């Protein structure tokens, strides 16, 4: 564990060094079956139940490529503005590890299915940074090792290990950026924003669950520092086990401060894999890669080359959904938002919710008003993210419809929403249970108005004399008498009619 | 009974003149009687075989159509193909005790065809060898002369045929492991076109070269078996989705004895130094016989074939080094040194040290080296280029001729122990067979009589282009009919 005293102050790091980023993201596809066999691809499950001779690496068993995985890989490549290979092969990456059944990973090496693309990433202040993509390639996931008895849960010091091969052979796409230089102080933010943008993109493509907490989206962050004095590229480290967006940012920042301290003290950064620890926010040394490991890649002889026809690629291009940034642009125009207003909505996590509310029938302004005011207050009060409030955009839209039809006043609508948040059921049910109904029967209102006029004859006289603003006192009395369930505008109309 | 062909036995079983149980029992008895001397079988599945035989007999008794033309006939299965619940070792200590949880596609097809699987035959460990001396379970003897090798890697299957322990057998051929054992035991062995017999369940030596195929004592029996095991298999990505060449029809046509219009190319590279004179004389006699049958004989030079052996000994070990990585003591087979104190890596190392024989280790090391960064282009890369050249030379040759012929192997069966200390001499046994594997073409070995100097069998190799397997069956059947019987093994 690196002590805090061995870290350089962040401002000083930026003064002396230029950070260079490189991000490798592994995405588990949510295909029905695994990459090379017919076993179910599901998260969880009793250990070693979703296995067969192929994904267990039994002697004689052979792989067969999952066509849906290829389709997803091409769609991801297209969405990342990549070129799609006209012909490519799988390759074997050879190394021994107990959770890898064949002791080689079927992957792609010098012939990735997609290459040379880019992804536009929106930073917190709205600035757009283009991150260049080197490649996106297909491979299979490994099994999982559970190391029992050690202090750290890692293989060193463990008493024994348990192996679960349910994950072995799950389709993975590895997306690798080119070097990202010149981000300076914002390097940690850029790393987080890139993974966020990629996650949103993959979600829109509906190819993966993109759950960092479940490992269906995993990020390895490569960081090196280039001294400003020389401009030479530094030695990089690769930090693994970065399981949340926030951790991506923290891990990059930690590595920058750690490496800077090492370099400042005259030391050398060791090229190695490092392990991010969520609780301390620090990284620690894993495998040392003093000599680059020789994986002895060669073309996988058990599989035939993949040659996606250009017609198929174009057909898949046609299936690309509206991509997140295109959608944002469209919504900004449709809702007539300033850049700043859009950014606030995006940062507050409200945009998708508002859009979904609009899709469910509400007008953009109405939807926006609910989510940014009352619901945001409720989220703050409860200490949860907006998206985690127990109300759906469809339910919000229903409430808005009830208001527009005159069935609810705004005040009553807030009460209905509160009821939904408290688990009282659908908006209709809350209306029913809480007895919330606008009194819209004119005869009932007329009686109430007459009663109020009779109770305040001087006010009634003023209205008759043409002082229309005095009507407010009568309206207030009627609203009080009907316990707020009357439509105030309609009451006012009746008061004036009665006095003219 | 055990002297009869598979076709004859099947016909008698199907007509009710004998039963599959009788036929099976006769071969089990023969195994019991002779295998102490031969060591052809690693496992004999007496109960399973008889149960399968009874099922066929029930079908016949009930008047049901037999599952295939070979239903009820016993077969010896090379121990490199998985059979559910039956010990499968690939001739290696590292798989000792492993019972596969699944059938290879070939095994499944045999079962579905009603063929009775007698047991698993001995082989060079992981099919690496030309003599069956590399088996972890001891060498197999040649039934013609027990002091000699039965070829390899499929020496168990070829010996079982020659000794009449079984009328049919399955082999696998990566560089000649079906054809060379066939040649040195006076039996027929066929390496089909790559991709026409599924590799699913074939324990891989070299994935781009391995091909299972039929072994028998006659060309017709091989053809009948070929049609049982061949065909597209979606479980094998390298399987060819095309109809199987009509090998039985071609065999019947060839047996008529007319080869007029067939152009036969004699490969000039496969003679001269290193070739036993008696083998060459037998080969020349066979070529004359083909001419008499009406074939047109042409000399064909394929200079790149001289580089086939070195290219093979880079490609096959490279793939093997990766294919054999899975034997790590984690999930099945041998585990050595797991005393609770050793690390996973130590247990893996100790297991592989103890579980693999010297030839397997040699090839893993060669392959690991050939694939290493900095050496890949010079070794694996160059070997792949040679492979392309050989494929092109075959293509050119097949524009001029319909089939190519050569001796199957340069010498007759050598003595057990004669070449064990000289790997290169051992590798040369596959000189003539390797090019067909590298090109993915088909090749067949049919006995061409006995060598006049040692009285041991010689094989004639017939090679054809990919998916033209029927061509070589036609030529082989015509030749076999004209040649007449070659006599039998002394055992």
PDB file of C-alpha atoms in Angstrom, chain A residues 53-54 56-64 92 94 96 98 101-104 165 294 296-299 301-304, chain B residues 98 102 199-203 207 234-238 322-323 325-328 331-332 344 352 368 371-373 376 380:
ATOM      1  CA  UNK A  53     -17.400 -29.958 -23.025  1.00  0.00           C
ATOM      2  CA  UNK A  54     -16.535 -26.934 -25.192  1.00  0.00           C
ATOM      3  CA  UNK A  56     -14.818 -26.590 -20.059  1.00  0.00           C
ATOM      4  CA  UNK A  57     -12.013 -27.224 -22.562  1.00  0.00           C
ATOM      5  CA  UNK A  58     -12.618 -30.982 -22.588  1.00  0.00           C
ATOM      6  CA  UNK A  59     -10.327 -32.967 -24.878  1.00  0.00           C
ATOM      7  CA  UNK A  60     -11.798 -33.131 -28.375  1.00  0.00           C
ATOM      8  CA  UNK A  61     -14.434 -30.428 -27.955  1.00  0.00           C
ATOM      9  CA  UNK A  62     -14.553 -27.689 -30.589  1.00  0.00           C
ATOM     10  CA  UNK A  63     -15.800 -24.084 -30.781  1.00  0.00           C
ATOM     11  CA  UNK A  64     -18.527 -22.759 -33.067  1.00  0.00           C
ATOM     12  CA  UNK A  92      -5.187 -18.055 -29.771  1.00  0.00           C
ATOM     13  CA  UNK A  94      -1.608 -18.749 -25.046  1.00  0.00           C
ATOM     14  CA  UNK A  96      -1.632 -20.810 -18.342  1.00  0.00           C
ATOM     15  CA  UNK A  98      -6.577 -22.183 -13.895  1.00  0.00           C
ATOM     16  CA  UNK A 101     -10.097 -24.019 -19.418  1.00  0.00           C
ATOM     17  CA  UNK A 102      -8.008 -24.465 -22.584  1.00  0.00           C
ATOM     18  CA  UNK A 103      -5.050 -22.456 -21.291  1.00  0.00           C
ATOM     19  CA  UNK A 104      -5.465 -20.274 -24.309  1.00  0.00           C
ATOM     20  CA  UNK A 165     -16.648 -21.886 -15.263  1.00  0.00           C
ATOM     21  CA  UNK A 294       4.819 -13.702 -24.908  1.00  0.00           C
ATOM     22  CA  UNK A 296       2.485 -16.837 -28.829  1.00  0.00           C
ATOM     23  CA  UNK A 297      -0.550 -15.715 -30.797  1.00  0.00           C
ATOM     24  CA  UNK A 298      -1.391 -17.682 -33.913  1.00  0.00           C
ATOM     25  CA  UNK A 299      -4.538 -17.979 -36.038  1.00  0.00           C
ATOM     26  CA  UNK A 301      -7.168 -23.376 -36.555  1.00  0.00           C
ATOM     27  CA  UNK A 302     -10.473 -24.629 -35.125  1.00  0.00           C
ATOM     28  CA  UNK A 303     -12.387 -21.677 -36.589  1.00  0.00           C
ATOM     29  CA  UNK A 304     -12.793 -20.402 -40.107  1.00  0.00           C
TER      30      UNK A 304
ATOM     31  CA  UNK B  98     -10.579 -40.077 -17.829  1.00  0.00           C
ATOM     32  CA  UNK B 102     -19.675 -37.082 -24.441  1.00  0.00           C
ATOM     33  CA  UNK B 199     -13.262 -33.563 -35.735  1.00  0.00           C
ATOM     34  CA  UNK B 200     -15.694 -32.978 -32.866  1.00  0.00           C
ATOM     35  CA  UNK B 201     -14.511 -35.309 -30.114  1.00  0.00           C
ATOM     36  CA  UNK B 202     -11.190 -36.053 -31.788  1.00  0.00           C
ATOM     37  CA  UNK B 203      -8.557 -35.147 -29.215  1.00  0.00           C
ATOM     38  CA  UNK B 207      -6.210 -29.000 -35.646  1.00  0.00           C
ATOM     39  CA  UNK B 234     -22.285 -28.080 -37.411  1.00  0.00           C
ATOM     40  CA  UNK B 235     -20.288 -28.867 -34.248  1.00  0.00           C
ATOM     41  CA  UNK B 236     -17.044 -28.612 -36.248  1.00  0.00           C
ATOM     42  CA  UNK B 237     -16.514 -25.155 -37.780  1.00  0.00           C
ATOM     43  CA  UNK B 238     -13.989 -26.546 -40.259  1.00  0.00           C
ATOM     44  CA  UNK B 322      -1.389 -24.908 -27.785  1.00  0.00           C
ATOM     45  CA  UNK B 323      -3.815 -27.842 -28.068  1.00  0.00           C
ATOM     46  CA  UNK B 325      -1.970 -26.768 -22.932  1.00  0.00           C
ATOM     47  CA  UNK B 326      -5.355 -27.800 -21.527  1.00  0.00           C
ATOM     48  CA  UNK B 327      -3.823 -30.848 -19.830  1.00  0.00           C
ATOM     49  CA  UNK B 328      -3.079 -29.023 -16.603  1.00  0.00           C
ATOM     50  CA  UNK B 331     -10.356 -30.469 -14.494  1.00  0.00           C
ATOM     51  CA  UNK B 332      -9.604 -34.062 -15.556  1.00  0.00           C
ATOM     52  CA  UNK B 344      -1.195 -24.366  -8.799  1.00  0.00           C
ATOM     53  CA  UNK B 352       2.880 -32.293 -17.235  1.00  0.00           C
ATOM     54  CA  UNK B 368       6.406 -23.220 -28.267  1.00  0.00           C
ATOM     55  CA  UNK B 371       5.449 -19.536 -32.091  1.00  0.00           C
ATOM     56  CA  UNK B 372       7.584 -17.300 -29.884  1.00  0.00           C
ATOM     57  CA  UNK B 373       7.870 -13.589 -30.542  1.00  0.00           C
ATOM     58  CA  UNK B 376       7.171 -16.702 -35.486  1.00  0.00           C
ATOM     59  CA  UNK B 380       5.595 -20.790 -38.317  1.00  0.00           C
TER      60      UNK B 380
END
